[in-house]
Structure formats: structure tokens, C-alpha cells
PDB file of C-alpha atoms in Angstrom:
ATOM      1  CA  MET A   1      26.212   5.615  12.720  1.00 46.00           C
ATOM      2  CA  THR A   2      29.246   4.806  13.583  1.00 40.00           C
ATOM      3  CA  ASP A   3      28.991   1.512  11.927  1.00 42.00           C
ATOM      4  CA  MET A   4      26.622   2.422   9.348  1.00 43.00           C
ATOM      5  CA  HIS A   5      27.213   4.349   5.885  1.00 40.00           C
ATOM      6  CA  ARG A   6      24.175   7.454   5.906  1.00 37.00           C
ATOM      7  CA  ARG A   7      23.465   5.380   2.591  1.00 40.00           C
ATOM      8  CA  ASP A   8      22.266   2.623   4.201  1.00 39.00           C
ATOM      9  CA  PHE A   9      19.234   4.765   5.404  1.00 36.00           C
ATOM     10  CA  LEU A  10      18.260   5.235   2.073  1.00 39.00           C
ATOM     11  CA  LYS A  11      14.955   3.728   0.303  1.00 38.00           C
ATOM     12  CA  ILE A  12      15.554   0.757  -1.969  1.00 44.00           C
ATOM     13  CA  GLY A  13      12.913   1.002  -4.538  1.00 44.00           C
ATOM     14  CA  GLY A  14      12.626  -0.355  -8.388  1.00 53.00           C
ATOM     15  CA  THR A  15      12.358   2.677  -9.904  1.00 51.00           C
ATOM     16  CA  ILE A  16      13.644   6.604  -9.723  1.00 49.00           C
ATOM     17  CA  GLY A  17      12.183   9.339 -11.826  1.00 52.00           C
ATOM     18  CA  VAL A  18      13.571  11.014 -14.703  1.00 56.00           C
ATOM     19  CA  LEU A  19      16.531  12.305 -14.728  1.00 58.00           C
ATOM     20  CA  HIS A  20      18.794  14.740 -16.817  1.00 57.00           C
ATOM     21  CA  THR A  21      22.470  15.165 -17.520  1.00 54.00           C
ATOM     22  CA  SER A  22      23.770  17.834 -19.132  1.00 52.00           C
ATOM     23  CA  GLY A  23      26.969  20.642 -19.168  1.00 49.00           C
ATOM     24  CA  CYS A  24      27.379  24.568 -19.088  1.00 48.00           C
ATOM     25  CA  LEU A  25      29.971  25.735 -21.625  1.00 51.00           C
ATOM     26  CA  ARG A  26      32.321  28.668 -20.626  1.00 47.00           C
ATOM     27  CA  PHE A  27      34.054  30.636 -23.513  1.00 46.00           C
ATOM     28  CA  GLN A  28      37.119  32.398 -23.477  1.00 48.00           C
ATOM     29  CA  GLY A  29      38.232  34.554 -26.589  1.00 47.00           C
ATOM     30  CA  GLY A  30      41.609  35.244 -27.816  1.00 46.00           C
ATOM     31  CA  GLU A  31      43.310  37.821 -30.710  1.00 42.00           C
ATOM     32  CA  SER A  32      44.038  35.234 -33.531  1.00 39.00           C
ATOM     33  CA  THR A  33      43.078  36.967 -36.952  1.00 36.00           C
ATOM     34  CA  GLU A  34      43.253  33.829 -38.951  1.00 38.00           C
ATOM     35  CA  GLU A  35      39.871  33.062 -40.780  1.00 36.00           C
ATOM     36  CA  MET A  36      38.531  29.767 -40.938  1.00 37.00           C
ATOM     37  CA  GLU A  37      35.547  28.250 -42.491  1.00 42.00           C
ATOM     38  CA  SER A  38      32.801  26.181 -40.380  1.00 43.00           C
ATOM     39  CA  PRO A  39      33.389  22.835 -40.609  1.00 45.00           C
ATOM     40  CA  ASP A  40      30.932  20.411 -43.082  1.00 48.00           C
ATOM     41  CA  SER A  41      28.188  18.678 -40.940  1.00 49.00           C
ATOM     42  CA  ASP A  42      27.790  14.912 -40.797  1.00 51.00           C
ATOM     43  CA  ARG A  43      23.896  15.622 -41.152  1.00 46.00           C
ATOM     44  CA  ALA A  44      33.815  31.429 -12.411  1.00 39.00           C
ATOM     45  CA  THR A  45      32.650  31.925  -9.383  1.00 38.00           C
ATOM     46  CA  ALA A  46      31.428  35.300  -8.888  1.00 37.00           C
ATOM     47  CA  THR A  47      29.658  37.303  -6.003  1.00 37.00           C
ATOM     48  CA  GLU A  48      28.815  40.609  -8.324  1.00 48.00           C
ATOM     49  CA  THR A  49      27.241  40.507 -11.733  1.00 54.00           C
ATOM     50  CA  GLN A  50      27.416  43.703 -14.007  1.00 57.00           C
ATOM     51  CA  THR A  51      25.614  44.228 -17.155  1.00 57.00           C
ATOM     52  CA  ILE A  52      26.690  45.250 -21.107  1.00 57.00           C
ATOM     53  CA  GLY A  53      24.061  46.959 -23.059  1.00 55.00           C
ATOM     54  CA  GLU A  54      22.201  48.501 -20.520  1.00 48.00           C
ATOM     55  CA  SER A  55      22.609  52.311 -19.147  1.00 38.00           C
ATOM     56  CA  THR A  56      24.294  53.022 -15.703  1.00 34.00           C
ATOM     57  CA  THR A  57      21.457  55.562 -15.328  1.00 35.00           C
ATOM     58  CA  ALA A  58      18.874  52.818 -13.777  1.00 36.00           C
ATOM     59  CA  ASN A  59      21.101  50.563 -11.963  1.00 41.00           C
ATOM     60  CA  PRO A  60      24.966  52.113 -10.852  1.00 31.00           C
ATOM     61  CA  SER A  61      25.918  48.409 -10.599  1.00 35.00           C
ATOM     62  CA  LYS A  62      25.713  47.606 -14.426  1.00 43.00           C
ATOM     63  CA  SER A  63      28.767  47.815 -16.879  1.00 42.00           C
ATOM     64  CA  ARG A  64      29.705  51.542 -17.863  1.00 43.00           C
ATOM     65  CA  LYS A  65      31.398  50.089 -21.117  1.00 53.00           C
ATOM     66  CA  SER A  66      29.241  48.895 -23.891  1.00 69.00           C
ATOM     67  CA  SER A  67      32.030  47.133 -25.016  1.00 74.00           C
ATOM     68  CA  GLN A  68      34.934  44.734 -23.162  1.00 79.00           C
ATOM     69  CA  LYS A  69      37.807  42.941 -22.907  1.00 83.00           C
ATOM     70  CA  VAL A  70      36.319  39.164 -21.932  1.00 82.00           C
ATOM     71  CA  ASP A  71      38.615  36.082 -20.953  1.00 81.00           C
ATOM     72  CA  LYS A  72      35.678  33.799 -20.352  1.00 80.00           C
ATOM     73  CA  PHE A  73      32.466  33.596 -21.762  1.00 79.00           C
ATOM     74  CA  TYR A  74      29.790  31.320 -20.047  1.00 78.00           C
ATOM     75  CA  LEU A  75      26.470  28.832 -21.745  1.00 70.00           C
ATOM     76  CA  ASP A  76      24.243  28.684 -18.435  1.00 67.00           C
ATOM     77  CA  HIS A  77      21.302  28.255 -20.469  1.00 70.00           C
ATOM     78  CA  PHE A  78      21.743  24.750 -21.512  1.00 72.00           C
ATOM     79  CA  ASP A  79      21.111  22.612 -17.995  1.00 64.00           C
ATOM     80  CA  ASP A  80      19.093  20.240 -19.315  1.00 71.00           C
ATOM     81  CA  GLY A  81      19.836  20.699 -23.197  1.00 73.00           C
ATOM     82  CA  LYS A  82      17.301  23.317 -23.599  1.00 77.00           C
ATOM     83  CA  LEU A  83      17.924  27.146 -23.947  1.00 79.00           C
ATOM     84  CA  ASP A  84      16.381  28.535 -21.223  1.00 72.00           C
ATOM     85  CA  ASP A  85      17.403  32.141 -21.942  1.00 73.00           C
ATOM     86  CA  SER A  86      17.128  33.845 -25.257  1.00 78.00           C
ATOM     87  CA  GLY A  87      18.193  37.001 -24.327  1.00 88.00           C
ATOM     88  CA  THR A  88      21.485  36.925 -22.200  1.00 87.00           C
ATOM     89  CA  LEU A  89      25.224  35.608 -22.589  1.00 84.00           C
ATOM     90  CA  TYR A  90      27.146  35.802 -19.339  1.00 81.00           C
ATOM     91  CA  ALA A  91      31.089  36.426 -19.662  1.00 81.00           C
ATOM     92  CA  ARG A  92      33.979  37.167 -17.169  1.00 79.00           C
ATOM     93  CA  VAL A  93      35.479  40.596 -17.366  1.00 81.00           C
ATOM     94  CA  ASN A  94      38.221  41.060 -15.022  1.00 81.00           C
ATOM     95  CA  GLY A  95      37.394  38.612 -12.665  1.00 82.00           C
ATOM     96  CA  THR A  96      33.494  39.560 -12.491  1.00 87.00           C
ATOM     97  CA  ARG A  97      30.844  37.649 -14.040  1.00 84.00           C
ATOM     98  CA  THR A  98      29.026  39.913 -16.546  1.00 84.00           C
ATOM     99  CA  GLU A  99      25.588  39.386 -18.026  1.00 86.00           C
ATOM    100  CA  ILE A 100      25.460  40.243 -21.769  1.00 86.00           C
ATOM    101  CA  ASN A 101      22.364  41.553 -23.226  1.00 88.00           C
ATOM    102  CA  GLY A 102      21.614  40.439 -26.900  1.00 91.00           C
ATOM    103  CA  THR A 103      19.399  37.997 -28.598  1.00 92.00           C
ATOM    104  CA  TRP A 104      20.242  33.958 -29.600  1.00 91.00           C
ATOM    105  CA  GLN A 105      19.514  33.411 -33.317  1.00 93.00           C
ATOM    106  CA  GLY A 106      19.271  29.829 -35.290  1.00 94.00           C
ATOM    107  CA  ASP A 107      18.381  26.416 -33.590  1.00 93.00           C
ATOM    108  CA  THR A 108      17.739  27.035 -30.240  1.00 89.00           C
ATOM    109  CA  SER A 109      17.667  23.390 -29.807  1.00 89.00           C
ATOM    110  CA  ILE A 110      21.271  22.852 -30.486  1.00 90.00           C
ATOM    111  CA  MET A 111      21.817  21.209 -27.489  1.00 85.00           C
ATOM    112  CA  SER A 112      18.931  18.907 -27.186  1.00 84.00           C
ATOM    113  CA  ASN A 113      18.037  17.464 -30.551  1.00 86.00           C
ATOM    114  CA  GLN A 114      19.985  14.422 -29.022  1.00 89.00           C
ATOM    115  CA  ALA A 115      22.196  13.447 -26.107  1.00 88.00           C
ATOM    116  CA  CYS A 116      25.343  13.386 -27.983  1.00 92.00           C
ATOM    117  CA  ALA A 117      26.654  15.232 -30.746  1.00 92.00           C
ATOM    118  CA  ARG A 118      30.081  17.120 -32.312  1.00 94.00           C
ATOM    119  CA  TYR A 119      30.222  20.843 -31.665  1.00 92.00           C
ATOM    120  CA  SER A 120      32.659  23.471 -32.358  1.00 93.00           C
ATOM    121  CA  PHE A 121      32.653  27.290 -31.483  1.00 91.00           C
ATOM    122  CA  GLU A 122      33.666  30.260 -33.327  1.00 91.00           C
ATOM    123  CA  LEU A 123      33.790  34.025 -32.603  1.00 90.00           C
ATOM    124  CA  ILE A 124      32.684  36.152 -35.889  1.00 91.00           C
ATOM    125  CA  GLU A 125      33.038  39.773 -36.781  1.00 89.00           C
ATOM    126  CA  ASP A 126      31.443  41.362 -39.448  1.00 87.00           C
ATOM    127  CA  GLY A 127      30.806  37.277 -40.923  1.00 88.00           C
ATOM    128  CA  SER A 128      34.295  35.887 -40.853  1.00 92.00           C
ATOM    129  CA  VAL A 129      35.310  33.356 -38.298  1.00 92.00           C
ATOM    130  CA  ILE A 130      38.446  35.295 -36.675  1.00 89.00           C
ATOM    131  CA  GLU A 131      38.882  32.598 -33.662  1.00 88.00           C
ATOM    132  CA  SER A 132      37.631  28.965 -33.465  1.00 90.00           C
ATOM    133  CA  SER A 133      37.816  26.081 -31.596  1.00 89.00           C
ATOM    134  CA  GLY A 134      38.589  22.388 -32.787  1.00 88.00           C
ATOM    135  CA  GLN A 135      36.127  19.948 -32.541  1.00 92.00           C
ATOM    136  CA  LYS A 136      34.482  18.012 -29.616  1.00 91.00           C
ATOM    137  CA  PRO A 137      31.851  15.408 -28.621  1.00 91.00           C
ATOM    138  CA  LEU A 138      29.818  16.802 -25.901  1.00 88.00           C
ATOM    139  CA  ILE A 139      27.112  14.865 -24.165  1.00 86.00           C
ATOM    140  CA  TYR A 140      24.190  17.544 -23.119  1.00 82.00           C
ATOM    141  CA  GLY A 141      20.721  16.772 -21.682  1.00 78.00           C
ATOM    142  CA  TYR A 142      20.985  13.055 -20.916  1.00 84.00           C
ATOM    143  CA  GLN A 143      17.822  11.968 -19.694  1.00 83.00           C
ATOM    144  CA  TYR A 144      17.614   8.862 -17.847  1.00 85.00           C
ATOM    145  CA  VAL A 145      15.939   6.467 -15.335  1.00 87.00           C
ATOM    146  CA  PHE A 146      17.345   3.998 -13.422  1.00 91.00           C
ATOM    147  CA  ALA A 147      15.337   0.941 -12.455  1.00 94.00           C
ATOM    148  CA  GLN A 148      16.295  -2.498 -11.171  1.00 97.00           C
ATOM    149  CA  SER A 149      14.513  -6.386 -10.425  1.00 98.00           C
ATOM    150  CA  THR A 150      15.828  -9.180  -8.314  1.00 97.00           C
ATOM    151  CA  ASP A 151      17.921 -10.479 -11.342  1.00 97.00           C
ATOM    152  CA  ALA A 152      19.619  -7.141 -13.065  1.00 98.00           C
ATOM    153  CA  ALA A 153      19.949  -3.345 -12.804  1.00 98.00           C
ATOM    154  CA  PHE A 154      19.139  -1.093 -15.914  1.00 96.00           C
ATOM    155  CA  ILE A 155      20.067   2.482 -17.150  1.00 94.00           C
ATOM    156  CA  THR A 156      18.438   4.195 -19.738  1.00 92.00           C
ATOM    157  CA  HIS A 157      20.743   4.359 -22.992  1.00 94.00           C
ATOM    158  CA  GLN A 158      20.352   7.331 -25.376  1.00 93.00           C
ATOM    159  CA  PRO A 159      20.661   5.997 -29.301  1.00 96.00           C
ATOM    160  CA  SER A 160      23.300   8.655 -29.754  1.00 95.00           C
ATOM    161  CA  ILE A 161      25.714   7.004 -27.377  1.00 95.00           C
ATOM    162  CA  SER A 162      27.969   4.337 -29.569  1.00 96.00           C
ATOM    163  CA  ALA A 163      28.305   0.891 -28.705  1.00 95.00           C
ATOM    164  CA  ASP A 164      31.802   1.121 -29.491  1.00 95.00           C
ATOM    165  CA  TRP A 165      32.670   3.978 -26.706  1.00 96.00           C
ATOM    166  CA  GLU A 166      33.945   3.070 -23.577  1.00 96.00           C
ATOM    167  CA  ARG A 167      31.625   2.079 -20.915  1.00 97.00           C
ATOM    168  CA  THR A 168      31.968   1.566 -17.145  1.00 97.00           C
ATOM    169  CA  LEU A 169      29.672   0.867 -13.977  1.00 97.00           C
ATOM    170  CA  ARG A 170      31.576   1.785 -10.865  1.00 96.00           C
ATOM    171  CA  LEU A 171      30.075   0.043  -7.861  1.00 96.00           C
ATOM    172  CA  SER A 172      31.359   1.297  -4.613  1.00 92.00           C
ATOM    173  CA  TYR A 173      30.634   1.089  -0.564  1.00 80.00           C
ATOM    174  CA  PRO A 174      29.326  -0.205   1.338  1.00 75.00           C
ATOM    175  CA  SER A 175      30.141  -3.609  -0.093  1.00 70.00           C
ATOM    176  CA  GLY A 176      33.449  -3.019  -1.534  1.00 82.00           C
ATOM    177  CA  GLU A 177      34.184  -1.932  -5.126  1.00 93.00           C
ATOM    178  CA  TYR A 178      33.920  -3.434  -8.336  1.00 96.00           C
ATOM    179  CA  GLU A 179      33.967  -2.497 -12.266  1.00 97.00           C
ATOM    180  CA  VAL A 180      31.493  -3.644 -14.588  1.00 97.00           C
ATOM    181  CA  THR A 181      30.946  -3.339 -18.236  1.00 97.00           C
ATOM    182  CA  PRO A 182      27.293  -2.956 -18.702  1.00 98.00           C
ATOM    183  CA  ASP A 183      25.839  -4.876 -21.661  1.00 98.00           C
ATOM    184  CA  ILE A 184      23.762  -2.540 -24.047  1.00 98.00           C
ATOM    185  CA  GLN A 185      20.443  -3.360 -25.581  1.00 97.00           C
ATOM    186  CA  PRO A 186      19.856  -0.968 -28.006  1.00 95.00           C
ATOM    187  CA  ASP A 187      16.395  -2.172 -29.090  1.00 95.00           C
ATOM    188  CA  LYS A 188      15.084  -1.498 -25.576  1.00 96.00           C
ATOM    189  CA  GLY A 189      16.632   1.452 -25.096  1.00 96.00           C
ATOM    190  CA  VAL A 190      19.054   0.129 -21.822  1.00 97.00           C
ATOM    191  CA  PHE A 191      22.161  -0.548 -20.365  1.00 97.00           C
ATOM    192  CA  GLU A 192      21.711  -3.641 -18.522  1.00 98.00           C
ATOM    193  CA  PHE A 193      23.970  -4.979 -15.547  1.00 98.00           C
ATOM    194  CA  ASN A 194      22.661  -8.800 -15.307  1.00 97.00           C
ATOM    195  CA  PHE A 195      23.794  -9.994 -11.610  1.00 97.00           C
ATOM    196  CA  ALA A 196      23.936 -13.826 -12.366  1.00 95.00           C
ATOM    197  CA  ASP A 197      26.934 -12.939 -14.978  1.00 94.00           C
ATOM    198  CA  SER A 198      29.111 -11.116 -12.604  1.00 94.00           C
ATOM    199  CA  ASP A 199      31.507 -11.853  -9.738  1.00 93.00           C
ATOM    200  CA  VAL A 200      30.064  -8.783  -7.652  1.00 95.00           C
ATOM    201  CA  GLU A 201      29.532  -9.982  -3.970  1.00 93.00           C
ATOM    202  CA  PRO A 202      25.619  -9.467  -2.782  1.00 94.00           C
ATOM    203  CA  GLY A 203      24.989  -6.163  -1.172  1.00 94.00           C
ATOM    204  CA  ARG A 204      23.705  -2.147  -1.610  1.00 93.00           C
ATOM    205  CA  TYR A 205      26.138  -0.230  -3.936  1.00 94.00           C
ATOM    206  CA  ASP A 206      26.739   3.334  -4.984  1.00 93.00           C
ATOM    207  CA  TRP A 207      27.309   3.691  -8.893  1.00 94.00           C
ATOM    208  CA  VAL A 208      28.234   5.789 -11.186  1.00 93.00           C
ATOM    209  CA  LEU A 209      28.130   5.212 -15.016  1.00 94.00           C
ATOM    210  CA  GLU A 210      30.982   6.678 -16.842  1.00 94.00           C
ATOM    211  CA  LEU A 211      30.405   6.865 -20.529  1.00 93.00           C
ATOM    212  CA  THR A 212      33.603   8.017 -22.825  1.00 93.00           C
ATOM    213  CA  PRO A 213      33.033   9.309 -26.348  1.00 92.00           C
ATOM    214  CA  THR A 214      36.199   8.885 -28.940  1.00 91.00           C
ATOM    215  CA  ASP A 215      38.010  12.299 -28.224  1.00 89.00           C
ATOM    216  CA  GLY A 216      35.529  13.543 -25.818  1.00 88.00           C
ATOM    217  CA  TYR A 217      35.128  13.728 -22.145  1.00 88.00           C
ATOM    218  CA  THR A 218      33.987  11.311 -19.702  1.00 89.00           C
ATOM    219  CA  ILE A 219      30.496  12.047 -18.143  1.00 87.00           C
ATOM    220  CA  GLU A 220      29.365  10.253 -14.830  1.00 88.00           C
ATOM    221  CA  ILE A 221      25.728   9.205 -14.973  1.00 88.00           C
ATOM    222  CA  GLY A 222      24.364   8.914 -11.459  1.00 83.00           C
ATOM    223  CA  THR A 223      26.720  11.206  -9.922  1.00 71.00           C
ATOM    224  CA  PHE A 224      24.164  13.170  -7.841  1.00 67.00           C
ATOM    225  CA  LEU A 225      21.764   9.880  -7.765  1.00 68.00           C
ATOM    226  CA  ASP A 226      20.263   8.609  -4.361  1.00 69.00           C
ATOM    227  CA  GLN A 227      19.494   5.419  -5.386  1.00 86.00           C
ATOM    228  CA  LEU A 228      21.420   2.659  -4.441  1.00 92.00           C
ATOM    229  CA  ILE A 229      21.939  -0.913  -6.892  1.00 95.00           C
ATOM    230  CA  GLN A 230      20.884  -3.276  -4.821  1.00 95.00           C
ATOM    231  CA  VAL A 231      22.857  -6.726  -6.277  1.00 96.00           C
ATOM    232  CA  LYS A 232      21.501 -10.440  -6.075  1.00 95.00           C
ATOM    233  CA  PRO A 233      18.663  -9.344  -3.187  1.00 96.00           C
ATOM    234  CA  PRO A 234      16.356 -12.057  -1.815  1.00 95.00           C
ATOM    235  CA  GLU A 235      13.793 -13.030  -4.193  1.00 92.00           C
ATOM    236  CA  ASP A 236      10.851 -11.588  -2.139  1.00 94.00           C
ATOM    237  CA  SER A 237      12.504  -8.307  -2.489  1.00 95.00           C
ATOM    238  CA  PRO A 238       9.725  -5.460  -3.290  1.00 95.00           C
ATOM    239  CA  PHE A 239      11.732  -4.901  -6.605  1.00 97.00           C
ATOM    240  CA  PRO A 240       9.239  -5.049 -10.413  1.00 97.00           C
ATOM    241  CA  ASN A 241      10.103  -8.055 -12.331  1.00 97.00           C
ATOM    242  CA  THR A 242      12.684  -8.087 -14.920  1.00 97.00           C
ATOM    243  CA  SER A 243      10.530  -7.149 -17.574  1.00 98.00           C
ATOM    244  CA  GLU A 244       8.888  -4.075 -16.163  1.00 97.00           C
ATOM    245  CA  ALA A 245      11.940  -2.729 -14.853  1.00 97.00           C
ATOM    246  CA  ARG A 246      14.005  -2.655 -18.455  1.00 97.00           C
ATOM    247  CA  GLU A 247      10.374  -1.303 -19.602  1.00 95.00           C
ATOM    248  CA  ASN A 248      10.601   1.487 -17.033  1.00 93.00           C
ATOM    249  CA  ALA A 249      14.299   2.646 -17.576  1.00 92.00           C
ATOM    250  CA  GLY A 250      13.856   2.555 -21.720  1.00 92.00           C
ATOM    251  CA  ALA A 251      10.761   4.364 -21.423  1.00 89.00           C
ATOM    252  CA  VAL A 252      12.702   7.911 -22.155  1.00 86.00           C
ATOM    253  CA  SER A 253      15.216   6.611 -24.561  1.00 90.00           C
ATOM    254  CA  HIS A 254      14.658   8.331 -28.063  1.00 88.00           C
ATOM    255  CA  SER A 255      13.556   6.557 -30.894  1.00 89.00           C
ATOM    256  CA  ALA A 256      16.359   7.406 -32.835  1.00 90.00           C
ATOM    257  CA  ALA A 257      19.896   9.585 -33.219  1.00 95.00           C
ATOM    258  CA  THR A 258      22.513  10.786 -36.096  1.00 95.00           C
ATOM    259  CA  THR A 259      25.405   8.679 -35.126  1.00 93.00           C
ATOM    260  CA  VAL A 260      28.436  11.274 -34.250  1.00 95.00           C
ATOM    261  CA  GLN A 261      31.161  11.080 -36.197  1.00 90.00           C
ATOM    262  CA  PRO A 262      34.735  11.421 -34.940  1.00 86.00           C
ATOM    263  CA  SER A 263      36.326  14.437 -34.797  1.00 82.00           C
ATOM    264  CA  GLN A 264      37.640  15.930 -37.981  1.00 76.00           C
ATOM    265  CA  GLU A 265      39.815  18.475 -37.198  1.00 64.00           C
ATOM    266  CA  ALA A 266      42.748  18.746 -34.135  1.00 57.00           C
ATOM    267  CA  SER A 267      41.981  21.139 -31.553  1.00 51.00           C
ATOM    268  CA  ASP A 268      44.442  23.634 -32.610  1.00 57.00           C
ATOM    269  CA  GLY A 269      42.470  26.546 -33.290  1.00 67.00           C
ATOM    270  CA  SER A 270      42.752  29.580 -31.352  1.00 84.00           C
ATOM    271  CA  LEU A 271      39.730  28.677 -28.635  1.00 84.00           C
ATOM    272  CA  THR A 272      40.650  25.479 -26.833  1.00 80.00           C
ATOM    273  CA  ILE A 273      37.826  23.435 -25.624  1.00 82.00           C
ATOM    274  CA  GLN A 274      38.660  22.220 -21.819  1.00 76.00           C
ATOM    275  CA  ASP A 275      36.882  20.117 -19.177  1.00 77.00           C
ATOM    276  CA  SER A 276      36.072  22.177 -16.119  1.00 70.00           C
ATOM    277  CA  GLY A 277      34.647  19.208 -14.266  1.00 65.00           C
ATOM    278  CA  HIS A 278      30.666  18.257 -13.054  1.00 63.00           C
ATOM    279  CA  GLY A 279      27.873  19.874 -10.973  1.00 54.00           C
ATOM    280  CA  GLY A 280      24.444  19.090 -10.655  1.00 52.00           C
ATOM    281  CA  GLY A 281      20.972  20.088  -9.996  1.00 51.00           C
ATOM    282  CA  THR A 282      17.222  19.908 -10.364  1.00 51.00           C
ATOM    283  CA  GLY A 283      15.427  21.163 -13.803  1.00 51.00           C
ATOM    284  CA  SER A 284      12.574  23.033 -13.024  1.00 49.00           C
ATOM    285  CA  ASP A 285      10.658  21.716 -15.872  1.00 50.00           C
ATOM    286  CA  THR A 286      11.938  17.887 -15.350  1.00 52.00           C
ATOM    287  CA  THR A 287      11.523  15.480 -12.782  1.00 50.00           C
ATOM    288  CA  GLY A 288      14.562  14.532 -10.978  1.00 48.00           C
ATOM    289  CA  ARG A 289      18.346  15.553 -11.419  1.00 56.00           C
ATOM    290  CA  PHE A 290      20.506  16.341 -14.310  1.00 61.00           C
ATOM    291  CA  LEU A 291      24.321  15.903 -14.447  1.00 61.00           C
ATOM    292  CA  THR A 292      25.929  19.318 -15.324  1.00 57.00           C
ATOM    293  CA  ARG A 293      29.546  18.423 -17.491  1.00 68.00           C
ATOM    294  CA  ASP A 294      31.311  22.335 -17.135  1.00 67.00           C
ATOM    295  CA  VAL A 295      33.287  22.716 -20.655  1.00 74.00           C
ATOM    296  CA  SER A 296      35.574  26.040 -20.794  1.00 74.00           C
ATOM    297  CA  ILE A 297      36.870  27.221 -24.533  1.00 75.00           C
ATOM    298  CA  GLU A 298      39.993  29.168 -23.463  1.00 75.00           C
ATOM    299  CA  CYS A 299      42.366  31.724 -24.861  1.00 61.00           C
ATOM    300  CA  PRO A 300      44.358  33.646 -22.231  1.00 64.00           C
ATOM    301  CA  SER A 301      44.741  36.905 -23.906  1.00 73.00           C
ATOM    302  CA  GLY A 302      41.137  37.748 -24.388  1.00 78.00           C
ATOM    303  CA  CYS A 303      38.542  39.094 -26.869  1.00 79.00           C
ATOM    304  CA  THR A 304      36.893  42.647 -27.459  1.00 81.00           C
ATOM    305  CA  PHE A 305      33.409  41.954 -27.109  1.00 83.00           C
ATOM    306  CA  GLY A 306      29.929  44.169 -26.600  1.00 72.00           C
ATOM    307  CA  THR A 307      27.609  46.748 -28.919  1.00 71.00           C
ATOM    308  CA  GLU A 308      30.690  48.455 -29.827  1.00 76.00           C
ATOM    309  CA  SER A 309      32.274  45.673 -31.838  1.00 76.00           C
ATOM    310  CA  ASN A 310      30.522  44.255 -34.445  1.00 82.00           C
ATOM    311  CA  ARG A 311      31.112  40.406 -33.032  1.00 87.00           C
ATOM    312  CA  LYS A 312      29.414  37.352 -32.427  1.00 91.00           C
ATOM    313  CA  PHE A 313      29.709  34.046 -30.901  1.00 90.00           C
ATOM    314  CA  ARG A 314      28.500  30.610 -32.798  1.00 94.00           C
ATOM    315  CA  ILE A 315      27.954  26.945 -31.501  1.00 92.00           C
ATOM    316  CA  ASN A 316      28.307  24.843 -34.021  1.00 95.00           C
ATOM    317  CA  ASN A 317      26.308  21.291 -34.166  1.00 95.00           C
ATOM    318  CA  LEU A 318      28.241  19.372 -36.650  1.00 96.00           C
ATOM    319  CA  THR A 319      26.250  16.448 -36.364  1.00 96.00           C
ATOM    320  CA  SER A 320      22.931  17.953 -37.019  1.00 95.00           C
ATOM    321  CA  GLY A 321      24.372  20.591 -38.962  1.00 95.00           C
ATOM    322  CA  THR A 322      22.935  23.623 -37.204  1.00 96.00           C
ATOM    323  CA  SER A 323      24.414  26.396 -35.475  1.00 96.00           C
ATOM    324  CA  LEU A 324      23.209  29.170 -32.595  1.00 94.00           C
ATOM    325  CA  THR A 325      24.490  32.703 -32.708  1.00 94.00           C
ATOM    326  CA  PHE A 326      24.666  34.943 -30.114  1.00 91.00           C
ATOM    327  CA  THR A 327      24.361  38.984 -30.915  1.00 91.00           C
ATOM    328  CA  THR A 328      24.899  41.695 -28.688  1.00 87.00           C
ATOM    329  CA  VAL A 329      22.341  44.621 -28.393  1.00 81.00           C
TER     330      VAL A 329
END
């Protein structure tokens, strides 16, 4: 393969299956005692896992303390936006990934109500908020399909993604590098890249669609997609016609979404939401791939958490006005 990129051997097709993009959240606790009201709504890698809340007799490797100082909390249960484990929260204790037993109560669809929403995170003790983050728009469970014709390429547009937010379609190797601002057709549920309206040279391109909510983190749709965009292909190429390609990409677009309002509070709380990069995988109950946007909520001093400390973690979806709370058992 001295003169050919490995992607040259990929089959070029008109449509690829349903995919999801999403995020895994990570939490870190602090020691602030300031009480804060929940805002009004708009509408680690480790080789060993311990467990908090189980007897050590049955499993000697389990945690021997019912409460420990936790420096990071992970939410690994929202890979495609859906809660897939109702009885576990993972945390980092002394550098070791630790399993905390408990229950999630509240809106278990909090991350899958719509692709983008505005969130905040809290640590609660005896009903009072003792640690809190600022607000941040986050994209979870972004379901999409890619399709193209000989005239244009289409990617699913979910209605919670505002036309005012920054969007860039990046094309690269083997035919050069370009940046394109795709059109949005909200009534069709697609982003559209019309080949005739651009100066992109004919050829095949890797692609990533970057979406950046106001005051949010950029998510890169297509990061793990094996499909190339073929710009201005021959007329006899085996692609569907433009109408069919557009319909294929728009088929998984949601019918409506609540508008995501700008953050109303700065991130000046005792917990800080921080970007941790991307990962990817395949959903167990979905076709294709999803993109994981790692986010951490950090405070370096740590927090006591477990069955002996009457504390809870709460996720607030400020767009839907719902919350989801984890309580240890």
C-alpha cells in the first residue's frame, strides 16, 4: 500500500446505518459547604474494580469501607443517551476504579430526551446542595445516518442543534483538505453539503462534522465512521438519487425538540465541568457506532461518599426541567 491509503479500499456506498454520538460523564467532588438552589428549567483508566456497599466476605477484593473519599465519579451508563444500569455508579478512589451500589431515581431518560440539552450537576447532603457545577450544554446520544447522491452528501440534523451554533464539515485525505459550512434543512432533518456550491475538488474524503453549542464543547460526528464522502463522482456511480439520499439521512431526525437556552450561570461553583476528549464504540441495542464525548466534573479536594454519608449525586437537565439522582444502599 505504498501509493494508496488504507481507506482507498473501503467500499463507497450511498447510505450507512444508524449511528449514535454521546458522552460519558465523570464527576469529582469537593469540600465546599455553600448551599445552592437548583437553577430553574427552560422547559481513568484502572485495572482493578472495588465495590462500596458490599460485604468483603463474599469477595475479598471488594472495598472494606462503606464510605470513602472519592476524587472522581464516572457515569458510564449513557453511551447512547440511555441509562443501561439502574443500580451502579462508578468512582475513582485512591486511583482505583470503584463500583458503588445504589439506585438511580428520577428521569432515567434524562440524557436521551433530545440530543442536546443544558445540564448542571450537584452533590446533595440531607436534602441540601453542598457542591454544584455551573451549567453547560452537552450533546448525548446524537443519532445520525450518512447518505449521499452524485450531487450532495447528507447527515442527520437533530432539531435540538441550533442553526446559530458553529458547524464545520472537515474533509481530508486522500484528495486534499477542506472546510465546508453545510446548509441545514430543518424541515428535512438534514445537514446538506451540495457539491456544486463548493470549490472542493472531486475525490474521496474522510470527514468529520464538528458541532459547537454556545458555551459548550465541540463534538465530532463521524469520528469513527468508515464511510468516505465521494465529491462529484461520475454520474453512473451506484448512489441513490438526491431525494432518496436526503430522505435516508433525515429518517432518524426527531420531530421536535425544546430550544436549548444559553447558560444562565457561569461555571463558578465548587464542581467544574471539563472536557476529556472523545472515545467510541458500538451500542448493544443500536445499529452502527456512537461517539463518546468524555466530560469530567472536578474538584481536587475530593468528597466523602458511601452508605455512611447521607449524600447523593444529582444530574439536572435544565432544558427538560427533570433530574436523576443516585443514592447509595
